[in-house]
XYZ file of C-alpha atoms in Angstrom:
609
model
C 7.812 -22.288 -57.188
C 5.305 -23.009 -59.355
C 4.926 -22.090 -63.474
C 5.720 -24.188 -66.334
C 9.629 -25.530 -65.015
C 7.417 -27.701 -62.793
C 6.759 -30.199 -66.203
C 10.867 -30.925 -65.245
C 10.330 -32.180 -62.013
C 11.948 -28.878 -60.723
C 11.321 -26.916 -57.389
C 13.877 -24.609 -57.722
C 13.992 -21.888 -54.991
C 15.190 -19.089 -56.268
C 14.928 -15.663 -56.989
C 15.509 -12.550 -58.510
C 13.992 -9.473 -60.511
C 16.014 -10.073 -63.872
C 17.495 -6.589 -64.997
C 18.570 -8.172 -67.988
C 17.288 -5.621 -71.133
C 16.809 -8.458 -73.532
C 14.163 -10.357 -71.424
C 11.202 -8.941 -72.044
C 12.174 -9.705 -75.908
C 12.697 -13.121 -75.192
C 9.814 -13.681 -73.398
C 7.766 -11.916 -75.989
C 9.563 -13.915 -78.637
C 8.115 -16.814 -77.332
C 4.628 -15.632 -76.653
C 4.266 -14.693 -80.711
C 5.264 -18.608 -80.729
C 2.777 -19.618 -78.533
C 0.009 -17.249 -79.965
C 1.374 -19.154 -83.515
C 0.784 -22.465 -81.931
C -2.271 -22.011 -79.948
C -4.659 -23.212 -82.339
C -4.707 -26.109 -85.267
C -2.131 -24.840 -87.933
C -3.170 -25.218 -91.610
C -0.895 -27.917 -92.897
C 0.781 -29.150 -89.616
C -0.570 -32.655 -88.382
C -1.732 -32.423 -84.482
C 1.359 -34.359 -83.671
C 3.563 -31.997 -84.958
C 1.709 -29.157 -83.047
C 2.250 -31.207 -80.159
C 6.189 -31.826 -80.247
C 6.545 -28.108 -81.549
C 4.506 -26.780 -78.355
C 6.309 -28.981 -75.847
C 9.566 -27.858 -77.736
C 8.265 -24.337 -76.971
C 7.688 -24.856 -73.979
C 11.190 -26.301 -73.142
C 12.771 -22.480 -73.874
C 10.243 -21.286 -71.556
C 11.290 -23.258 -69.040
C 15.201 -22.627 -69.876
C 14.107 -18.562 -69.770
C 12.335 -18.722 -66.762
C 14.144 -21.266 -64.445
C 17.922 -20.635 -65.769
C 18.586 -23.031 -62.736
C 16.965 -25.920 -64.663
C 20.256 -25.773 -67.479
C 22.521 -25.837 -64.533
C 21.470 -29.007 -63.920
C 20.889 -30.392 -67.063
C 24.468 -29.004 -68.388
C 23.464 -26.318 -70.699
C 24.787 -23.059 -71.161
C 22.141 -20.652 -71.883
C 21.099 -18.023 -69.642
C 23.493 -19.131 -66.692
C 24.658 -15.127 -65.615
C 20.997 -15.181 -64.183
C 18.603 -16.418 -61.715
C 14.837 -17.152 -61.562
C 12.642 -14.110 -60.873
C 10.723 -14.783 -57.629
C 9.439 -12.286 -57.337
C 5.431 -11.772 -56.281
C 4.752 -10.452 -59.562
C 6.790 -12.884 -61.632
C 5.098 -15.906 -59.792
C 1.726 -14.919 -60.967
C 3.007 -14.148 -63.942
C 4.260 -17.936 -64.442
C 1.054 -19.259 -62.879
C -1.049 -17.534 -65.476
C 1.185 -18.793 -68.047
C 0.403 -22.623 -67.045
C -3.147 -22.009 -67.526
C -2.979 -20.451 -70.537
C -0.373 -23.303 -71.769
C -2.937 -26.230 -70.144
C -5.878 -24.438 -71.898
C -3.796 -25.290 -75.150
C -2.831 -28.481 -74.453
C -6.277 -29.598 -73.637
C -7.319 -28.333 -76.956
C -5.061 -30.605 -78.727
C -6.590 -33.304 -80.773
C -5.827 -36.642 -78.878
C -6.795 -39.050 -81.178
C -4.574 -37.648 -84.209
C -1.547 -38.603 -82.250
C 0.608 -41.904 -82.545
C 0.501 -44.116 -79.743
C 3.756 -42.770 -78.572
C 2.924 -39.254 -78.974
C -0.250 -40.056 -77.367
C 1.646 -41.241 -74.043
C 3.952 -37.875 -74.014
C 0.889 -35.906 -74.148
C -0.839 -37.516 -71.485
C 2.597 -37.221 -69.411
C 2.479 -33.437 -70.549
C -0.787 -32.677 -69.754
C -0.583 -34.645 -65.748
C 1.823 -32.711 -65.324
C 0.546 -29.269 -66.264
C -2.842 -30.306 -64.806
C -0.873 -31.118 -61.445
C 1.108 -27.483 -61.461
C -2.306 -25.503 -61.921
C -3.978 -27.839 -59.137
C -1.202 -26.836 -56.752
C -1.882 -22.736 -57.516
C -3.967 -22.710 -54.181
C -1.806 -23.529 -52.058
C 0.978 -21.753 -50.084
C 4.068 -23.155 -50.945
C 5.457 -20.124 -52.261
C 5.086 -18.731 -49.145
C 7.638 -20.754 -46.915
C 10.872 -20.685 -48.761
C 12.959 -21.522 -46.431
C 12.753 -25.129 -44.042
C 16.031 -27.045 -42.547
C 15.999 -28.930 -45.265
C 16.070 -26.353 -48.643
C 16.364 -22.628 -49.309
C 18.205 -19.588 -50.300
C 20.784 -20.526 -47.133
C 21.952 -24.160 -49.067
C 19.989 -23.730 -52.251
C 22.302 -21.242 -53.730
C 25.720 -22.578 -52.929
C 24.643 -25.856 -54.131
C 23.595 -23.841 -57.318
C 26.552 -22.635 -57.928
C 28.988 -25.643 -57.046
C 27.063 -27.229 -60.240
C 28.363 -24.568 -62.561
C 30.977 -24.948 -64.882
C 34.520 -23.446 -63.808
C 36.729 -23.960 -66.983
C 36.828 -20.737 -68.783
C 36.710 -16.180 -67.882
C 33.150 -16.875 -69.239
C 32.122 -19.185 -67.041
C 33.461 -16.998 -63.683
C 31.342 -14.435 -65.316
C 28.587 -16.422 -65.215
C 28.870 -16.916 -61.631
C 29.630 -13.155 -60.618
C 26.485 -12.451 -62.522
C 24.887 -14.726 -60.272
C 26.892 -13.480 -57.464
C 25.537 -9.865 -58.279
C 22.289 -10.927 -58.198
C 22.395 -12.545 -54.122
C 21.214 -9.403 -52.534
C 17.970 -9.400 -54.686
C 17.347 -12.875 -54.417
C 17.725 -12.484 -50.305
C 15.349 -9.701 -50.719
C 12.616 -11.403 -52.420
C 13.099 -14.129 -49.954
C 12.355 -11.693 -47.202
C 8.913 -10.722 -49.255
C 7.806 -14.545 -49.374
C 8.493 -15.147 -45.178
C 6.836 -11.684 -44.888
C 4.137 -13.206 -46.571
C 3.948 -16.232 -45.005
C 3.511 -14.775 -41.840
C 0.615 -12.633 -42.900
C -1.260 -15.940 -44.445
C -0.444 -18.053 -41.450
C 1.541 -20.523 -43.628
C 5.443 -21.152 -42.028
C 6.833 -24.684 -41.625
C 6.422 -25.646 -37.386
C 8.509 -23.684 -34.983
C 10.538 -26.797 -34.024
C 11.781 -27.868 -37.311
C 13.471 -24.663 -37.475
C 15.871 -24.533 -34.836
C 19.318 -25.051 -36.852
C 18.323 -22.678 -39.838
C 20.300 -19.722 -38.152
C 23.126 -21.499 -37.626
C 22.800 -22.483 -41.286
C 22.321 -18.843 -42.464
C 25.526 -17.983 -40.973
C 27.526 -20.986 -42.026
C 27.035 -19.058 -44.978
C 28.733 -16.131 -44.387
C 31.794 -16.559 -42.488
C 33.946 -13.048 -42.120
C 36.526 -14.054 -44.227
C 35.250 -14.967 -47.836
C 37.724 -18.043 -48.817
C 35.646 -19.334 -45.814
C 32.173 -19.211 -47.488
C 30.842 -22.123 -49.257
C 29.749 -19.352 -51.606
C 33.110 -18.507 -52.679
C 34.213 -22.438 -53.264
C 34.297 -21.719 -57.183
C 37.087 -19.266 -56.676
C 39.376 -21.442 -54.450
C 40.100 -23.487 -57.455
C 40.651 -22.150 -60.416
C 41.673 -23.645 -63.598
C 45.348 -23.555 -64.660
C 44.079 -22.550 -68.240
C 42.808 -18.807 -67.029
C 45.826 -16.562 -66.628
C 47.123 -15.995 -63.277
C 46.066 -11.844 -63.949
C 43.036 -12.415 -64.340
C 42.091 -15.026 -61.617
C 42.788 -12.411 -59.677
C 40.639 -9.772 -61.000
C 37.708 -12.292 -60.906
C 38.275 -13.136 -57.253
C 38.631 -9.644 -56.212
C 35.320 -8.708 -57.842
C 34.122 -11.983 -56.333
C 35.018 -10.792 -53.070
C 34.691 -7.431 -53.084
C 30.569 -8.822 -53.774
C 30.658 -10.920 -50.700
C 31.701 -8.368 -48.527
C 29.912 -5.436 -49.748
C 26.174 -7.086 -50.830
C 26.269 -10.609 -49.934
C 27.350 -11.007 -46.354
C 24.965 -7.867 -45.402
C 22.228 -9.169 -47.188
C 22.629 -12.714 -45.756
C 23.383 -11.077 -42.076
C 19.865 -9.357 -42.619
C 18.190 -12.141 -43.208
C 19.500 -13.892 -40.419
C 18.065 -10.769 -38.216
C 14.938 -11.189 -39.799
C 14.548 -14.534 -39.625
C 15.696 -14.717 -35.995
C 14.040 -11.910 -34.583
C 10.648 -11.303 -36.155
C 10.348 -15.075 -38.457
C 10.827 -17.486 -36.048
C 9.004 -16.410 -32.693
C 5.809 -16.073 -34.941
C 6.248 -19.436 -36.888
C 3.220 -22.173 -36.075
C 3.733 -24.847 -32.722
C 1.532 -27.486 -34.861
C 3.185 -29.975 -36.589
C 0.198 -31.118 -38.777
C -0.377 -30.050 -42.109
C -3.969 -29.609 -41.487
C -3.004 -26.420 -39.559
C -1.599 -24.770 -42.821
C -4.000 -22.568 -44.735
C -6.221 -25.354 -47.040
C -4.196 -27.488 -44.999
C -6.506 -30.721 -45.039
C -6.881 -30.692 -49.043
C -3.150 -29.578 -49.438
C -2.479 -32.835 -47.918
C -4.659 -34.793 -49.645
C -2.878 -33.111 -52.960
C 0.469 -33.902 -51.735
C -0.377 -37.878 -50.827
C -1.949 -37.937 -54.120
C 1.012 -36.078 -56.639
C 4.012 -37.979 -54.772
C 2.602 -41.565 -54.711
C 0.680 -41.254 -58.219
C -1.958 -43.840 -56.857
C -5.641 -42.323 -55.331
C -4.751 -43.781 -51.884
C -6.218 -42.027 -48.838
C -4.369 -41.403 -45.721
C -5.652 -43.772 -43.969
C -5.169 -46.571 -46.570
C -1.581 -45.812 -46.346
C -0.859 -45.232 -42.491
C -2.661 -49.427 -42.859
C 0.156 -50.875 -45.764
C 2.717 -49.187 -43.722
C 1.134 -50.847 -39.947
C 1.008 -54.160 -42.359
C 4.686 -53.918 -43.216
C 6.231 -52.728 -39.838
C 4.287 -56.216 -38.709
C 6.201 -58.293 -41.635
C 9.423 -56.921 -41.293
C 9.512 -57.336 -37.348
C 9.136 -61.208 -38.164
C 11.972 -61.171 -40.223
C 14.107 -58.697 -37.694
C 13.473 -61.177 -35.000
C 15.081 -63.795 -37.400
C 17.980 -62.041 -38.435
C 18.536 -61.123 -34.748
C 18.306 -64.906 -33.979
C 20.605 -65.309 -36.607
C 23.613 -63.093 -34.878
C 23.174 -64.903 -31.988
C 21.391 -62.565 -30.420
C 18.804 -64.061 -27.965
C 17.097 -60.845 -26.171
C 14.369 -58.678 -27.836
C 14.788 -56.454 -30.900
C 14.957 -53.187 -28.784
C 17.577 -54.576 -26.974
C 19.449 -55.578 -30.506
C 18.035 -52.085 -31.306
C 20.653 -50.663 -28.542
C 23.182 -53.040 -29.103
C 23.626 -52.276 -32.799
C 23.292 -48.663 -32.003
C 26.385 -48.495 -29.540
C 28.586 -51.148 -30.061
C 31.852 -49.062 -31.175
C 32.297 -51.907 -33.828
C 30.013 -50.548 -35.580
C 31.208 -46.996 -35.988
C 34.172 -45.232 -37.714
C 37.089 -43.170 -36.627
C 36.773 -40.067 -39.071
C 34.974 -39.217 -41.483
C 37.915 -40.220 -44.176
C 37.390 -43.455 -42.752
C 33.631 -43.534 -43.498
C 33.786 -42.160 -46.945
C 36.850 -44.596 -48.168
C 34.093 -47.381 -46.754
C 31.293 -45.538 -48.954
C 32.964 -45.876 -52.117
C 34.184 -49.803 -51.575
C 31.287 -50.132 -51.522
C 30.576 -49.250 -54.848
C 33.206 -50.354 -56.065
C 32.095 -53.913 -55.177
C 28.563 -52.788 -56.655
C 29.412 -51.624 -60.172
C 30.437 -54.705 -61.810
C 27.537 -56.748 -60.519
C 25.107 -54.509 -62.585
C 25.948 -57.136 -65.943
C 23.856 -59.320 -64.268
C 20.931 -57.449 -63.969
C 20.733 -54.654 -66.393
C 20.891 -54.701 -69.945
C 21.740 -51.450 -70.513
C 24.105 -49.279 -68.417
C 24.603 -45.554 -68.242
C 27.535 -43.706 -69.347
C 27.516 -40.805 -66.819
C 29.956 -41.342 -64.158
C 29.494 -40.943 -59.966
C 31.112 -39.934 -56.893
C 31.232 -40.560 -53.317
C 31.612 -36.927 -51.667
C 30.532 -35.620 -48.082
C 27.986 -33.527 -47.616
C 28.381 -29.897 -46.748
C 29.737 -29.130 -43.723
C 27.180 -26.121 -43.631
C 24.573 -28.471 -43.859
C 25.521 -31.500 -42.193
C 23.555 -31.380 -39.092
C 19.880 -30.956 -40.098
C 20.790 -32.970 -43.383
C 20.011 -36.567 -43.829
C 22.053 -39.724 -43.581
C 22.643 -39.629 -47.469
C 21.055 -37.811 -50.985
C 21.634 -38.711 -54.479
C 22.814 -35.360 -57.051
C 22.411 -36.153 -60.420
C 25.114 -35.427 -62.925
C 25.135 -33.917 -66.309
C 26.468 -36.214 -69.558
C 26.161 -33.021 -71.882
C 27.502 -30.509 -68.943
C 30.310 -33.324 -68.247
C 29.387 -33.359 -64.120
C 29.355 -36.747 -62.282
C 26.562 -37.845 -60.271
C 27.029 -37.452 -56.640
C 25.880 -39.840 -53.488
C 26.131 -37.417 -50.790
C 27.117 -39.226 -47.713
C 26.630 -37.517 -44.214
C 30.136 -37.811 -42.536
C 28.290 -35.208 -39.464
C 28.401 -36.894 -36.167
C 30.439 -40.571 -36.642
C 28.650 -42.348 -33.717
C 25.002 -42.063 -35.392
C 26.695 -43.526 -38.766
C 26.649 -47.289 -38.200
C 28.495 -49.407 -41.083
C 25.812 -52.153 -40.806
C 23.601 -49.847 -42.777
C 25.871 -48.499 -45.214
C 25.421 -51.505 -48.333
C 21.593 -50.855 -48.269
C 22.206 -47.023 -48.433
C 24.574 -47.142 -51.132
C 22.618 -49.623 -53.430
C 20.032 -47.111 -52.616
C 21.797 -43.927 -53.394
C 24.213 -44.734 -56.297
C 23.940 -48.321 -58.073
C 21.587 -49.810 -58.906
C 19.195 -46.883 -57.293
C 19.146 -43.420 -58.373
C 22.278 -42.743 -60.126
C 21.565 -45.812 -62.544
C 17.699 -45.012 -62.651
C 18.390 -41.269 -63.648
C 21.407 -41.281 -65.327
C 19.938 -43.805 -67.535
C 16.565 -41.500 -67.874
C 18.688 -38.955 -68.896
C 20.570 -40.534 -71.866
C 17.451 -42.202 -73.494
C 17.652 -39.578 -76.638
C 14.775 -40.399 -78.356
C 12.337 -39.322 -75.397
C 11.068 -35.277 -75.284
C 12.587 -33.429 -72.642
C 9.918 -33.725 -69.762
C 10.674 -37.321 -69.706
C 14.405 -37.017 -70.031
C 14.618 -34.376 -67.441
C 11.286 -35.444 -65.610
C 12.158 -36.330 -62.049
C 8.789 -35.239 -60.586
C 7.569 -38.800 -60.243
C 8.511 -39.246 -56.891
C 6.713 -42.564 -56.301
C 8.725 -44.600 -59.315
C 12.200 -42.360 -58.203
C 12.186 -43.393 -54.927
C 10.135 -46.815 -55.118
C 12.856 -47.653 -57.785
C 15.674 -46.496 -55.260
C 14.250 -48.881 -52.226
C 13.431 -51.559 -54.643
C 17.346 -51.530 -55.894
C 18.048 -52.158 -52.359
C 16.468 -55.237 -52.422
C 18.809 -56.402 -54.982
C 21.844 -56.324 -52.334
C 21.664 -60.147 -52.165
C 21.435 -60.533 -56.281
C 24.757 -58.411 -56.054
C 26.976 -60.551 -53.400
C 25.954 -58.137 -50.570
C 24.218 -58.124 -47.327
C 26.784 -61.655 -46.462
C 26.657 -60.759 -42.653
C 23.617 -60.969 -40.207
C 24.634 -57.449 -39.401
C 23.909 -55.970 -43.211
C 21.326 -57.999 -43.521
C 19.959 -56.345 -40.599
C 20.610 -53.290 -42.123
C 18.629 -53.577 -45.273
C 15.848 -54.397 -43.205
C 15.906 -51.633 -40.986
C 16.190 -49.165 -44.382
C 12.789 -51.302 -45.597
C 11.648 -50.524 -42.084
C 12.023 -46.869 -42.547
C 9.971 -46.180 -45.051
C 7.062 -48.552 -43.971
C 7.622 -46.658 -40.657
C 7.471 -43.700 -43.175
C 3.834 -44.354 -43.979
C 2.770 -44.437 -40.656
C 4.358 -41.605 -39.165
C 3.857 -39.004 -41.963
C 0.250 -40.044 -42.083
C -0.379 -40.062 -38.444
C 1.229 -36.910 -38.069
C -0.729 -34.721 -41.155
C -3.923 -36.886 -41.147
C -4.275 -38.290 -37.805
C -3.784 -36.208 -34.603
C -0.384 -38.014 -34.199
C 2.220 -35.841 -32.363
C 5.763 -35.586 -33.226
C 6.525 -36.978 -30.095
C 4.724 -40.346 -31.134
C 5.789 -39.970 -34.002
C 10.184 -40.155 -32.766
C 9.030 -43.440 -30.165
C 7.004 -45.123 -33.321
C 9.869 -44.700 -35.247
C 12.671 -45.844 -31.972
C 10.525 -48.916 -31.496
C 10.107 -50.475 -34.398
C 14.116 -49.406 -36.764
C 17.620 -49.975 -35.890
C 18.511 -46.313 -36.530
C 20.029 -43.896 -34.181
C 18.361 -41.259 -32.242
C 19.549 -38.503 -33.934
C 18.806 -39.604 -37.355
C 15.726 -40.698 -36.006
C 14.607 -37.019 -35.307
C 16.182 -35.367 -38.455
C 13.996 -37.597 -40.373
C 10.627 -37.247 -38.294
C 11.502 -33.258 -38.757
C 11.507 -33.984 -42.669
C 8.506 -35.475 -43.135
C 7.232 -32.399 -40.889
C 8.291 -29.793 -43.291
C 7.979 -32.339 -46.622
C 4.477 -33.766 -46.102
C 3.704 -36.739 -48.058
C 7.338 -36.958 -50.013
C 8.122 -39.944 -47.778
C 4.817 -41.935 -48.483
C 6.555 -41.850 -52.299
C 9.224 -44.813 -51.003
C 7.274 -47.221 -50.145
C 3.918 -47.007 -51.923
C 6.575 -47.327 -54.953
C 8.877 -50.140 -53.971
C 5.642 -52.122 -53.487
C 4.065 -51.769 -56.915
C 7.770 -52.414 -58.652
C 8.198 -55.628 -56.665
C 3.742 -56.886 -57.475
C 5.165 -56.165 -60.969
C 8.078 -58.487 -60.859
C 6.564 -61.108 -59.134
C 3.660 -61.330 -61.617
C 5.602 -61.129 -64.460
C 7.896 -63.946 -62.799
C 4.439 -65.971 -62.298
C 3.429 -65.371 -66.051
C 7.087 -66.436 -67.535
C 8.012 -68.970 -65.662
C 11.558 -70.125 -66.605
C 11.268 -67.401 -69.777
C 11.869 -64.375 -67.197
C 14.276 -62.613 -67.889
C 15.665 -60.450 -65.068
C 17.555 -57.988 -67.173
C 14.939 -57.494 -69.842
C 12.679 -56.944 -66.569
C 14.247 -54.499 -65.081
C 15.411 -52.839 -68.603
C 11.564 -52.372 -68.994
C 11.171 -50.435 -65.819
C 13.458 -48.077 -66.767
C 13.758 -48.066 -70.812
C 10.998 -45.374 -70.653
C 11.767 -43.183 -68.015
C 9.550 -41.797 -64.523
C 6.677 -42.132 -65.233
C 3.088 -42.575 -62.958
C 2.855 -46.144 -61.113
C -0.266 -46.918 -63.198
C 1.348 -45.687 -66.776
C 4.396 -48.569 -65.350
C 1.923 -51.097 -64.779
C 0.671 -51.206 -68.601
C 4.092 -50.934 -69.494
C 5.320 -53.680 -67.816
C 1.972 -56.089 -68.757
C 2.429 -55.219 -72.399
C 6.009 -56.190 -72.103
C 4.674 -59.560 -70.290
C 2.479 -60.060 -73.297
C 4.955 -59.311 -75.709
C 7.526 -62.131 -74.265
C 3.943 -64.897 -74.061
C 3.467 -64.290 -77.803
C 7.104 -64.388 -78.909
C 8.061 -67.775 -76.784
């Protein structure tokens, strides 16, 4: 999806026509705003201009991505869902122009310093939205990965269940499935007619997923989950008038409209979907790419720049494999170590109880070790939970949810409990550090409680490069923390650093360099500890999510040149908290915009010492 929601670091795929009477008010409410704000106001300073157009456009994005105050933990407008429609997504891409047009026009050098670095933040991001226009990603809403079949039950475990009017919220949204589904059907339609589909092979579990969906009976549907546990507070009456009328909606609209798209997809979607694997194959394919690599790493490096640092770092970390291997007494080759760590039943747990009770040791051991890094500590609280069992076998080994202060939701590190023999405990410390503390949930939840920052940089989780470069870079803190103790963890954060330089490589040399996803699975076998099927899970997500994985590495590398510089210019005076309470004091932000940040900070301890 594209339009203005995008300045939140948003793809939310979703849809429907609203039939609510009072939105065409509302949008033309903000409009007269806009038309209000469009030029220089007599007595207003630029600045203010500014702050009250990126206010603006912050109920602009609430009105036309309802989604985005689910997950931020506000209330307004959450009976309704995004219009997808065709109509409604031109409608939003003609209202990023117009609101880039505006911003452009804004006089740069009347703003404060500060103001000056939200605008140029603003305006990226804006410029990045309208840059992406030509391409088709509206046009393949569904993958293995993300769509209407996960998408909307994940949706709508995030809402609030405490009150009558929040179940109403969620039969609105309820009422609004068959739509949504219908919409969807318009976008694969389309998709088919352009020539722009994710590869035939990535898709083999998605109708399985559609119908995990909608099992016959409707307790049974992840879809229904909000209704299995009700609050105490709502009278026993009416709990049961709201889960009739949530049911009688599953059975009557939902589960037909889901079984239809499982027809369509099955019968007509799939058999027409492309064999290549290569982005370059895609409509614009070669410069869609190229716009990808660019917008998730924030840097101007090429393709073939990158598939070289990641060759580079599969060489570096081998070395320090082979030692590690040496080190468990292991005297053969690593693909033999490879095999050994990959079937030894000492490795693996019983159920997936077992695995998740392991999971949150973990960070239990991890959470008071953050004192000695960090500064400054988040307030929002996380979880350990499984991921859905409706998603669980195309999903990933692990994702991170964030959590909601204001909305009162926990973060969540999803762990995959699917499949116990291809979850190995040796790399569960680096995945957890990674995941939870000190990765994403401290790196977001703190983004999210700075107060002082605008919106797009609370909320602003589009900077994939500093997201995930911080997330792989907090593994490398295991040792800091009292972890990675055995030759076998140790091991294991390796092979997680080995991933994602393996990520550069394969994701390159699949979109940019003829590589097949064949080579692509045996690149990835010979050179990571990792099991086979997690192996091909995540050579089928860089498939369908080209250039997202270059993010991890290209990221981790510029945090860790920044640290060891500032370590060189200090000396003794570096301060590890204060270092790493830089990094994230500000929020995401673009790897060069983190650079100056960082060498100012440098500066700023040189003078004061």
């Amino acid at each position: 999806m594209k339009g203005l929601c995008r300045c939140a670091g948003l793809i939310l795929a979703l849809a429907i026509t609203p039939a609510w009477a009072d939105y065409a008010a509302e949008r033309q409410a903000l409009l007269d705003r806009e038309t209000a704000l469009a030029a220089p106001v007599a007595g207003m300073s630029e600045a203010d201009r500014f702050n009250a157009l990126t206010e603006l456009y912050f109920d602009w994005t609430m009105l036309e991505s309802p989604e985005f105050g689910t997950y931020i933990g506000i209330a307004k407008y959450q009976d309704r869902w995004t219009d997808n429609s065709r109509l409604a997504e031109r409608r939003r891409e003609a209202d990023s122009r117009r609101a880039l047009s505006i911003i452009e026009g804004i006089d740069r050098d009347g703003l404060s310093d500060a103001d000056r670095f939200n605008y140029d933040l603003f305006l990226a991001s804006l410029r990045q939205d309208v840059e992406g226009q030509r391409f088709f990603s509206d046009e393949m809403p569904i993958s293995q990965l993300s769509g209407i079949h996960q998408d909307l039950a994940q949706f709508l475990a995030l809402m609030p269940t405490r009150n009558v009017a929040d179940y109403r919220n969620i039969l609105a949204r309820l009422e609004g499935v068959e739509t949504l589904i219908s919409n969807t059907l318009i976008w694969l339609q389309r998709g088919l007619e352009v020539g722009a589909t994710p590869p035939r092979v990535t898709l083999r579990e998605v109708p399985q997923q559609i119908l995990n969906q909608i099992p016959e009976k409707p307790a049974d549907s992840p879809l229904m989950a909000p209704f299995q546990r009700m609050p105490e507070g709502i009278a026993a009456d009416q709990q049961a008038l709201l889960k009739q009328r949530a049911e009688a909606l599953y059975s009557g609209e939902i589960r037909p409209a889901f079984l239809r798209l499982h027809e369509f997809f099955t019968e007509v979607y799939l058999p027409r979907t492309r064999e290549d694997i290569a982005m370059s194959s895609l409509p614009d394919g070669e410069a869609w790419y190229a716009y990808n690599v660019k917008a998730r790493t924030t840097t101007d490096l090429r393709p073939r720049q990158i598939h070289e640092i990641g060759l580079s770092e599969v060489r570096r970390i081998r070395k320090a494999m082979i030692a590690v291997a040496r080190e468990a007494g292991h005297d053969g080759d690593l693909a033999s170590f490879f095999e050994f760590l990959r079937s030894d039943p000492q490795f693996y747990f019983d159920s997936p109880d077992a695995l998740l009770r392991a999971y949150r040791d973990i960070a239990k051991r991890a959470d008071p070790e953050l004192v000695k890094l960090f500064g400054h500590l988040p307030r929002t609280p996380y979880g350990v939970v499984p991921v859905p069992a409706y998603a669980e076998k195309s999903q990933t080994t692990a994702y991170y949810q964030p959590g909601s202060l204001e909305g009162g939701r926990p973060g969540n590190f999803f762990a995959n409990t699917y499949a116990l023999d291809t979850r190995p405990s040796w790399e569960m410390e680096a995945l957890t550090l990674h995941e939870a503390v000190p990765g994403h949930h401290l790196q977001i939840a703190i983004q999210q409680e700075l107060g002082e920052l605008p919106w797009y940089r609370r909320y602003g989780w589009g900077y994939t490069a500093f997201v995930e470069g911080w997330g792989l870079y907090a593994e490398s803190l295991g040792e800091d923390m009292g972890f990675y103790a055995d030759p076998y963890s140790k091991f294991g954060a390796l092979t997680y650093e080995m991933w994602r330089a393996v990520r550069l490589v394969v994701d390159t040399g699949m979109h940019a360099l003829g590589w097949s996803r064949e080579q692509a699975i045996e690149f990835f076998m010979d050179n990571a500890g990792k099991t086979e099927h997690d192996i091909i899970v995540e050579v089928d997500r860089y498939i369908v999510w080209p250039g997202q994985a270059l993010a991890y590495k290209i990221g981790q590398l510029r945090i860790q040149a920044l640290r060891d510089e500032a370590e060189a210019a200090l000396g003794e005076a570096f301060d590890i908290r204060a270092f790493h309470d830089t990094v994230l004091g500000a929020g995401a932000m673009p790897l060069d915009l983190l650079e100056a940040r960082v060498r100012n900070w440098v500066e700023e301890q040189q003078a004061g010492s």
